[in-house]
Amino acid sequence: SQAPVKVTVTGAAGQIGYALLFRIASGQMLGPDTPVALSMLEIPQGLKAAEGTAMELQDCAFPLLDSIQITDDATQAFDGTSVALLVGARPRGPGMERGDLLSANGGIFKPQGQALNAGAADDVRVLVVGNPANTNALIASSFAPDIPTTRFSAMTRLDHFRAVGQVAEKLGVPVSDVHKITIWGNHSATQYPDLFHAEVGGRSVADQVEQEWLEGTFIPTVAKRGAAIIDARGASSAASAANAAIMHVNTWVHGTPEGDWTSAAVPSDGSYGVPEGIFSSFPVTASGGEWSIVQGLEIDDFSRGRIDASVKELTEERDAVKALGLL
Ligand code: NAI
């Protein structure tokens, strides 16, 4: 049988970590043929809770779970890792300015990038979930010069699934009928969920809904869903975020279905006028473990304005991180 694949989860004792680890260990991320050697990275205060989660993982007797490592040392956690899920991040506190937030996260993602560079396996894939995810991916990848930039991506799959769910509900169709949804830009309230290329029944979704619903309901519902969940649940999205992370890696490794695409924030190659190097969400396909940006889509003025606004926020984040000496 196959050798175990090392999977590292940072922020393993957090709420997304709790929803994520059991699904990884059960084989839902890498598939039923791949044993997993789990590594859980936490800060010292999180280690005890991580040990509790590890006890529960043991109590599941998952046949695919080869071993569990718990550590507060990034070098150990990333040594030999093939899949790194960077979930732990510094949340925005009350009154915290963007500069403070970026600087606090630079303090996490710079050393993690360096540790990945030093010890990750040659085939490593890195998914950044912790916010601000796009810019944290930029920081981590810039401190891992020996790992191709394209091995890093940031998660907008949750936004993608939120958009799928809203369209399915609006048109009264199963989610499996909704294709070619795109999230463009930043994983933030400026993101642009695009229905002009989305299809249901072989026809553009934009032609099947009113422009007023698209602009006044759909876009704000998707972009502000995170806040709505905090308001209702008293805690931020966790199981849905973990699900999106599972599916992001699963797609990255196993590919997208023929004739469809998904959304992920990948380093721009300049496609669609997005400045090269920033991590921006695009329509992407995956094959052979590599993302490709879907090319040649027509972008009308409405979409252009929305994409540009979100990309502007990303370039500002990049410039702020540069000013902090983090790039
Ligand atoms: P949480 O606060 O429950 O857990 C975060 C965990 O990370 C904590 O246990 C903390 O001790 C740990 N941590 C902090 N710094 C660390 C470090 N340097 N190394 C290792 N572990 C560290 O947060 P939750 O709900 O699990 O969310 C995690 C992140 O995911 C947040 O930044 C959140 O904003 C983000 N998120 C991103 C989404 C996306 O779509 N991209 C969706 C939902 C959440």
Short mmCIF file of N, CA, C and O in Angstrom, two decimals, residues 169-274:
data_model
loop_
_atom_site.label_atom_id
_atom_site.label_comp_id
_atom_site.label_asym_id
_atom_site.label_seq_id
_atom_site.Cartn_x
_atom_site.Cartn_y
_atom_site.Cartn_z
N GLU A 169 -30.60 27.92 -4.84
CA GLU A 169 -31.84 28.27 -4.14
C GLU A 169 -32.71 29.19 -4.99
O GLU A 169 -33.92 28.99 -5.13
N LYS A 170 -32.07 30.20 -5.59
CA LYS A 170 -32.81 31.18 -6.39
C LYS A 170 -33.50 30.52 -7.59
O LYS A 170 -34.66 30.82 -7.90
N LEU A 171 -32.79 29.62 -8.29
CA LEU A 171 -33.35 29.02 -9.51
C LEU A 171 -34.10 27.72 -9.22
O LEU A 171 -34.66 27.10 -10.13
N GLY A 172 -34.08 27.28 -7.96
CA GLY A 172 -34.80 26.06 -7.60
C GLY A 172 -34.21 24.82 -8.27
O GLY A 172 -34.95 23.94 -8.72
N VAL A 173 -32.90 24.77 -8.36
CA VAL A 173 -32.22 23.61 -8.97
C VAL A 173 -31.26 23.00 -7.95
O VAL A 173 -30.85 23.67 -7.00
N PRO A 174 -30.88 21.73 -8.14
CA PRO A 174 -29.88 21.15 -7.25
C PRO A 174 -28.52 21.84 -7.44
O PRO A 174 -28.23 22.31 -8.55
N VAL A 175 -27.72 21.87 -6.38
CA VAL A 175 -26.41 22.52 -6.49
C VAL A 175 -25.55 21.89 -7.60
O VAL A 175 -24.74 22.56 -8.21
N SER A 176 -25.79 20.61 -7.86
CA SER A 176 -24.98 19.93 -8.88
C SER A 176 -25.29 20.43 -10.29
O SER A 176 -24.56 20.13 -11.23
N ASP A 177 -26.36 21.22 -10.46
CA ASP A 177 -26.68 21.80 -11.77
C ASP A 177 -25.99 23.13 -12.01
O ASP A 177 -26.09 23.70 -13.10
N VAL A 178 -25.33 23.66 -10.98
CA VAL A 178 -24.72 24.99 -11.09
C VAL A 178 -23.24 24.85 -11.44
O VAL A 178 -22.49 24.21 -10.72
N HIS A 179 -22.86 25.42 -12.57
CA HIS A 179 -21.49 25.29 -13.05
C HIS A 179 -20.85 26.66 -13.32
O HIS A 179 -21.55 27.64 -13.55
N LYS A 180 -19.51 26.65 -13.34
CA LYS A 180 -18.73 27.81 -13.78
C LYS A 180 -19.01 29.09 -13.00
O LYS A 180 -19.07 30.18 -13.57
N ILE A 181 -19.22 28.94 -11.72
CA ILE A 181 -19.25 30.10 -10.81
C ILE A 181 -17.81 30.58 -10.68
O ILE A 181 -16.88 29.78 -10.66
N THR A 182 -17.63 31.90 -10.57
CA THR A 182 -16.29 32.44 -10.32
C THR A 182 -16.31 33.44 -9.19
O THR A 182 -17.18 34.31 -9.14
N ILE A 183 -15.36 33.30 -8.27
CA ILE A 183 -15.06 34.35 -7.31
C ILE A 183 -13.78 35.03 -7.80
O ILE A 183 -12.77 34.35 -8.02
N TRP A 184 -13.82 36.33 -7.96
CA TRP A 184 -12.65 37.10 -8.36
C TRP A 184 -12.15 37.93 -7.18
O TRP A 184 -12.95 38.45 -6.40
N GLY A 185 -10.83 38.09 -7.10
CA GLY A 185 -10.25 39.07 -6.19
C GLY A 185 -9.87 38.56 -4.83
O GLY A 185 -9.31 37.47 -4.68
N ASN A 186 -10.20 39.36 -3.83
CA ASN A 186 -9.76 39.12 -2.46
C ASN A 186 -10.81 38.32 -1.70
O ASN A 186 -12.01 38.49 -1.94
N HIS A 187 -10.39 37.47 -0.76
CA HIS A 187 -11.34 36.86 0.17
C HIS A 187 -11.68 37.91 1.23
O HIS A 187 -11.12 37.93 2.33
N SER A 188 -12.57 38.83 0.85
CA SER A 188 -12.96 39.92 1.74
C SER A 188 -14.29 40.42 1.19
O SER A 188 -14.78 39.90 0.18
N ALA A 189 -14.82 41.44 1.81
CA ALA A 189 -16.12 41.97 1.36
C ALA A 189 -16.04 42.58 -0.04
O ALA A 189 -17.08 42.81 -0.67
N THR A 190 -14.83 42.83 -0.57
CA THR A 190 -14.72 43.38 -1.93
C THR A 190 -14.74 42.30 -3.01
O THR A 190 -14.76 42.62 -4.19
N GLN A 191 -14.71 41.05 -2.62
CA GLN A 191 -14.71 39.96 -3.61
C GLN A 191 -15.85 40.13 -4.61
O GLN A 191 -16.91 40.66 -4.29
N TYR A 192 -15.63 39.61 -5.84
CA TYR A 192 -16.69 39.70 -6.84
C TYR A 192 -17.13 38.30 -7.28
O TYR A 192 -16.43 37.61 -8.01
N PRO A 193 -18.32 37.88 -6.79
CA PRO A 193 -18.88 36.61 -7.27
C PRO A 193 -19.57 36.84 -8.61
O PRO A 193 -20.51 37.62 -8.70
N ASP A 194 -19.09 36.19 -9.66
CA ASP A 194 -19.46 36.48 -11.05
C ASP A 194 -20.44 35.43 -11.57
O ASP A 194 -20.14 34.24 -11.60
N LEU A 195 -21.63 35.91 -12.00
CA LEU A 195 -22.63 35.00 -12.55
C LEU A 195 -22.71 35.07 -14.07
O LEU A 195 -23.48 34.34 -14.69
N PHE A 196 -21.91 35.95 -14.70
CA PHE A 196 -22.04 36.12 -16.15
C PHE A 196 -21.54 34.91 -16.91
O PHE A 196 -22.01 34.62 -18.00
N HIS A 197 -20.58 34.21 -16.31
CA HIS A 197 -20.07 33.00 -16.96
C HIS A 197 -20.65 31.73 -16.35
O HIS A 197 -20.43 30.64 -16.86
N ALA A 198 -21.38 31.90 -15.24
CA ALA A 198 -21.97 30.74 -14.57
C ALA A 198 -23.11 30.18 -15.41
O ALA A 198 -23.79 30.92 -16.13
N GLU A 199 -23.29 28.87 -15.34
CA GLU A 199 -24.32 28.22 -16.16
C GLU A 199 -25.22 27.31 -15.33
O GLU A 199 -24.75 26.59 -14.45
N VAL A 200 -26.50 27.37 -15.68
CA VAL A 200 -27.45 26.36 -15.21
C VAL A 200 -28.22 25.92 -16.44
O VAL A 200 -28.74 26.77 -17.19
N GLY A 201 -28.28 24.62 -16.68
CA GLY A 201 -28.97 24.12 -17.86
C GLY A 201 -28.36 24.62 -19.15
O GLY A 201 -29.08 24.85 -20.13
N GLY A 202 -27.03 24.86 -19.15
CA GLY A 202 -26.35 25.27 -20.38
C GLY A 202 -26.55 26.74 -20.73
O GLY A 202 -26.10 27.20 -21.78
N ARG A 203 -27.24 27.50 -19.87
CA ARG A 203 -27.47 28.93 -20.15
C ARG A 203 -26.86 29.78 -19.04
O ARG A 203 -26.85 29.37 -17.87
N SER A 204 -26.42 30.97 -19.42
CA SER A 204 -25.83 31.89 -18.44
C SER A 204 -26.81 32.15 -17.30
O SER A 204 -28.00 32.42 -17.52
N VAL A 205 -26.31 32.08 -16.09
CA VAL A 205 -27.16 32.37 -14.92
C VAL A 205 -27.59 33.83 -14.94
O VAL A 205 -28.72 34.15 -14.58
N ALA A 206 -26.70 34.71 -15.40
CA ALA A 206 -27.03 36.14 -15.42
C ALA A 206 -28.28 36.40 -16.26
O ALA A 206 -29.03 37.34 -15.99
N ASP A 207 -28.51 35.56 -17.29
CA ASP A 207 -29.71 35.73 -18.13
C ASP A 207 -30.97 35.17 -17.48
O ASP A 207 -32.07 35.35 -18.00
N GLN A 208 -30.81 34.46 -16.36
CA GLN A 208 -31.97 33.81 -15.73
C GLN A 208 -32.38 34.49 -14.43
O GLN A 208 -33.30 34.06 -13.75
N VAL A 209 -31.65 35.55 -14.04
CA VAL A 209 -31.99 36.28 -12.81
C VAL A 209 -32.07 37.76 -13.15
O VAL A 209 -31.52 38.21 -14.16
N GLU A 210 -32.75 38.54 -12.32
CA GLU A 210 -32.84 39.97 -12.55
C GLU A 210 -31.53 40.62 -12.11
O GLU A 210 -30.94 40.22 -11.12
N GLN A 211 -31.11 41.65 -12.85
CA GLN A 211 -29.90 42.39 -12.50
C GLN A 211 -30.02 42.94 -11.07
O GLN A 211 -29.04 42.98 -10.32
N GLU A 212 -31.25 43.29 -10.68
CA GLU A 212 -31.47 43.84 -9.34
C GLU A 212 -31.15 42.79 -8.26
O GLU A 212 -30.55 43.09 -7.22
N TRP A 213 -31.55 41.54 -8.51
CA TRP A 213 -31.22 40.46 -7.56
C TRP A 213 -29.71 40.23 -7.51
O TRP A 213 -29.12 40.11 -6.45
N LEU A 214 -29.13 40.23 -8.70
CA LEU A 214 -27.68 39.98 -8.80
C LEU A 214 -26.90 41.03 -8.00
O LEU A 214 -26.04 40.71 -7.18
N GLU A 215 -27.24 42.31 -8.23
CA GLU A 215 -26.49 43.39 -7.58
C GLU A 215 -26.93 43.64 -6.14
O GLU A 215 -26.09 43.90 -5.28
N GLY A 216 -28.24 43.57 -5.91
CA GLY A 216 -28.77 44.01 -4.61
C GLY A 216 -28.86 42.89 -3.60
O GLY A 216 -28.89 43.15 -2.38
N THR A 217 -28.94 41.65 -4.04
CA THR A 217 -29.10 40.53 -3.11
C THR A 217 -27.93 39.56 -3.19
O THR A 217 -27.26 39.29 -2.20
N PHE A 218 -27.70 39.03 -4.40
CA PHE A 218 -26.71 37.96 -4.53
C PHE A 218 -25.31 38.39 -4.09
O PHE A 218 -24.70 37.76 -3.21
N ILE A 219 -24.79 39.44 -4.70
CA ILE A 219 -23.40 39.84 -4.40
C ILE A 219 -23.22 40.17 -2.92
O ILE A 219 -22.34 39.60 -2.27
N PRO A 220 -24.08 41.03 -2.33
CA PRO A 220 -23.88 41.30 -0.90
C PRO A 220 -24.11 40.08 -0.01
O PRO A 220 -23.42 39.93 1.01
N THR A 221 -25.03 39.19 -0.38
CA THR A 221 -25.26 38.00 0.47
C THR A 221 -24.00 37.14 0.51
O THR A 221 -23.58 36.68 1.57
N VAL A 222 -23.39 36.92 -0.65
CA VAL A 222 -22.17 36.09 -0.70
C VAL A 222 -21.02 36.81 0.02
O VAL A 222 -20.33 36.23 0.86
N ALA A 223 -20.85 38.10 -0.30
CA ALA A 223 -19.70 38.83 0.24
C ALA A 223 -19.79 39.02 1.75
O ALA A 223 -18.78 39.10 2.44
N LYS A 224 -21.04 39.09 2.28
CA LYS A 224 -21.19 39.35 3.71
C LYS A 224 -21.68 38.13 4.48
O LYS A 224 -22.16 38.24 5.61
N ARG A 225 -21.60 36.96 3.87
CA ARG A 225 -22.10 35.75 4.51
C ARG A 225 -21.36 35.45 5.82
O ARG A 225 -21.96 34.98 6.78
N GLY A 226 -20.06 35.71 5.82
CA GLY A 226 -19.28 35.44 7.03
C GLY A 226 -19.83 36.21 8.23
O GLY A 226 -20.00 35.64 9.31
N ALA A 227 -20.15 37.48 8.00
CA ALA A 227 -20.69 38.32 9.09
C ALA A 227 -22.07 37.82 9.50
O ALA A 227 -22.41 37.80 10.69
N ALA A 228 -22.89 37.39 8.54
CA ALA A 228 -24.24 36.89 8.85
C ALA A 228 -24.15 35.63 9.72
O ALA A 228 -24.97 35.42 10.62
N ILE A 229 -23.15 34.80 9.47
CA ILE A 229 -23.00 33.57 10.25
C ILE A 229 -22.53 33.89 11.66
O ILE A 229 -23.04 33.32 12.64
N ILE A 230 -21.61 34.82 11.79
CA ILE A 230 -21.17 35.24 13.13
C ILE A 230 -22.38 35.77 13.91
O ILE A 230 -22.58 35.43 15.08
N ASP A 231 -23.20 36.57 13.24
CA ASP A 231 -24.37 37.16 13.88
C ASP A 231 -25.34 36.08 14.37
O ASP A 231 -25.87 36.15 15.47
N ALA A 232 -25.56 35.06 13.55
CA ALA A 232 -26.54 34.02 13.88
C ALA A 232 -25.98 32.98 14.85
O ALA A 232 -26.66 32.56 15.79
N ARG A 233 -24.74 32.60 14.66
CA ARG A 233 -24.17 31.46 15.38
C ARG A 233 -23.39 31.90 16.62
O ARG A 233 -23.08 31.08 17.49
N GLY A 234 -23.02 33.18 16.64
CA GLY A 234 -22.17 33.66 17.72
C GLY A 234 -20.73 33.19 17.57
O GLY A 234 -19.93 33.31 18.49
N ALA A 235 -20.40 32.65 16.43
CA ALA A 235 -19.04 32.20 16.14
C ALA A 235 -18.90 32.17 14.63
O ALA A 235 -19.89 32.05 13.91
N SER A 236 -17.66 32.29 14.14
CA SER A 236 -17.48 32.38 12.70
C SER A 236 -17.60 30.99 12.05
O SER A 236 -17.51 29.97 12.72
N SER A 237 -17.80 31.01 10.74
CA SER A 237 -17.95 29.77 9.95
C SER A 237 -16.78 28.84 10.25
O SER A 237 -15.64 29.24 10.15
N ALA A 238 -17.08 27.60 10.57
CA ALA A 238 -15.99 26.67 10.87
C ALA A 238 -16.15 25.39 10.05
O ALA A 238 -15.25 25.02 9.29
N ALA A 239 -17.30 24.71 10.17
CA ALA A 239 -17.48 23.46 9.43
C ALA A 239 -17.50 23.73 7.92
O ALA A 239 -16.93 22.96 7.14
N SER A 240 -18.12 24.84 7.51
CA SER A 240 -18.16 25.14 6.07
C SER A 240 -16.78 25.57 5.58
O SER A 240 -16.41 25.26 4.43
N ALA A 241 -16.03 26.26 6.43
CA ALA A 241 -14.66 26.63 6.03
C ALA A 241 -13.79 25.38 5.92
O ALA A 241 -13.01 25.24 4.98
N ALA A 242 -13.94 24.48 6.87
CA ALA A 242 -13.17 23.23 6.82
C ALA A 242 -13.55 22.43 5.58
O ALA A 242 -12.69 21.87 4.89
N ASN A 243 -14.84 22.38 5.26
CA ASN A 243 -15.29 21.66 4.07
C ASN A 243 -14.66 22.25 2.81
O ASN A 243 -14.20 21.51 1.93
N ALA A 244 -14.63 23.58 2.76
CA ALA A 244 -14.04 24.23 1.58
C ALA A 244 -12.55 23.90 1.47
O ALA A 244 -12.04 23.68 0.37
N ALA A 245 -11.87 23.83 2.61
CA ALA A 245 -10.43 23.50 2.58
C ALA A 245 -10.22 22.07 2.11
O ALA A 245 -9.33 21.79 1.29
N ILE A 246 -11.06 21.15 2.59
CA ILE A 246 -10.99 19.76 2.15
C ILE A 246 -11.17 19.68 0.64
O ILE A 246 -10.41 19.02 -0.08
N MET A 247 -12.18 20.38 0.14
CA MET A 247 -12.49 20.31 -1.29
C MET A 247 -11.43 21.02 -2.14
O MET A 247 -11.12 20.59 -3.25
N HIS A 248 -10.87 22.11 -1.62
CA HIS A 248 -9.80 22.83 -2.34
C HIS A 248 -8.62 21.88 -2.58
O HIS A 248 -8.14 21.75 -3.72
N VAL A 249 -8.17 21.22 -1.52
CA VAL A 249 -7.02 20.33 -1.67
C VAL A 249 -7.39 19.11 -2.53
O VAL A 249 -6.62 18.67 -3.38
N ASN A 250 -8.59 18.60 -2.31
CA ASN A 250 -9.04 17.44 -3.10
C ASN A 250 -9.03 17.77 -4.59
O ASN A 250 -8.56 16.97 -5.43
N THR A 251 -9.53 18.94 -4.94
CA THR A 251 -9.53 19.36 -6.34
C THR A 251 -8.12 19.56 -6.86
O THR A 251 -7.79 19.17 -7.99
N TRP A 252 -7.28 20.19 -6.04
CA TRP A 252 -5.89 20.48 -6.44
C TRP A 252 -5.18 19.17 -6.79
O TRP A 252 -4.48 19.06 -7.80
N VAL A 253 -5.41 18.15 -5.97
CA VAL A 253 -4.72 16.87 -6.15
C VAL A 253 -5.39 16.03 -7.24
O VAL A 253 -4.71 15.41 -8.06
N HIS A 254 -6.72 16.02 -7.26
CA HIS A 254 -7.42 15.08 -8.15
C HIS A 254 -7.99 15.73 -9.41
O HIS A 254 -8.45 15.02 -10.31
N GLY A 255 -7.98 17.08 -9.48
CA GLY A 255 -8.42 17.77 -10.70
C GLY A 255 -9.87 18.19 -10.69
O GLY A 255 -10.67 17.71 -9.89
N THR A 256 -10.20 19.10 -11.62
CA THR A 256 -11.57 19.57 -11.80
C THR A 256 -12.26 18.69 -12.83
O THR A 256 -11.61 18.17 -13.74
N PRO A 257 -13.59 18.54 -12.73
CA PRO A 257 -14.30 17.77 -13.75
C PRO A 257 -14.23 18.47 -15.11
O PRO A 257 -14.17 19.70 -15.18
N GLU A 258 -14.23 17.67 -16.18
CA GLU A 258 -14.23 18.18 -17.55
C GLU A 258 -15.38 19.18 -17.72
O GLU A 258 -16.50 18.94 -17.26
N GLY A 259 -15.09 20.32 -18.32
CA GLY A 259 -16.14 21.28 -18.65
C GLY A 259 -16.59 22.15 -17.48
O GLY A 259 -17.61 22.85 -17.59
N ASP A 260 -15.90 22.12 -16.38
CA ASP A 260 -16.27 22.99 -15.26
C ASP A 260 -14.99 23.58 -14.68
O ASP A 260 -13.88 23.20 -15.06
N TRP A 261 -15.16 24.54 -13.78
CA TRP A 261 -14.02 25.10 -13.08
C TRP A 261 -14.42 25.40 -11.66
O TRP A 261 -15.56 25.21 -11.26
N THR A 262 -13.47 25.88 -10.85
CA THR A 262 -13.76 26.30 -9.50
C THR A 262 -13.04 27.62 -9.26
O THR A 262 -12.55 28.24 -10.22
N SER A 263 -13.02 28.06 -8.01
CA SER A 263 -12.34 29.32 -7.69
C SER A 263 -11.26 29.08 -6.66
O SER A 263 -11.47 28.34 -5.70
N ALA A 264 -10.12 29.73 -6.85
CA ALA A 264 -9.04 29.70 -5.88
C ALA A 264 -8.19 30.95 -6.09
O ALA A 264 -8.11 31.47 -7.21
N ALA A 265 -7.58 31.40 -4.99
CA ALA A 265 -6.66 32.54 -5.11
C ALA A 265 -5.27 32.01 -5.38
O ALA A 265 -4.68 31.32 -4.55
N VAL A 266 -4.79 32.29 -6.59
CA VAL A 266 -3.49 31.79 -7.04
C VAL A 266 -2.64 32.99 -7.44
O VAL A 266 -3.17 34.08 -7.71
N PRO A 267 -1.29 32.80 -7.50
CA PRO A 267 -0.45 33.94 -7.89
C PRO A 267 -0.78 34.36 -9.31
O PRO A 267 -0.78 33.54 -10.22
N SER A 268 -1.06 35.65 -9.50
CA SER A 268 -1.44 36.12 -10.83
C SER A 268 -0.25 36.07 -11.78
O SER A 268 0.87 36.42 -11.41
N ASP A 269 -0.54 35.66 -13.02
CA ASP A 269 0.47 35.72 -14.08
C ASP A 269 0.17 36.91 -14.99
O ASP A 269 0.68 36.98 -16.10
N GLY A 270 -0.68 37.81 -14.49
CA GLY A 270 -1.06 38.97 -15.29
C GLY A 270 -2.38 38.77 -16.02
O GLY A 270 -2.88 39.71 -16.66
N SER A 271 -2.95 37.57 -15.94
CA SER A 271 -4.24 37.31 -16.59
C SER A 271 -5.30 38.31 -16.14
O SER A 271 -5.31 38.73 -14.99
N TYR A 272 -6.17 38.67 -17.06
CA TYR A 272 -7.30 39.56 -16.79
C TYR A 272 -6.87 40.88 -16.15
O TYR A 272 -7.60 41.47 -15.35
N GLY A 273 -5.65 41.32 -16.48
CA GLY A 273 -5.18 42.62 -15.99
C GLY A 273 -4.87 42.65 -14.50
O GLY A 273 -4.69 43.72 -13.94
N VAL A 274 -4.80 41.47 -13.85
CA VAL A 274 -4.48 41.43 -12.43
C VAL A 274 -2.95 41.44 -12.30
O VAL A 274 -2.28 40.58 -12.89
#
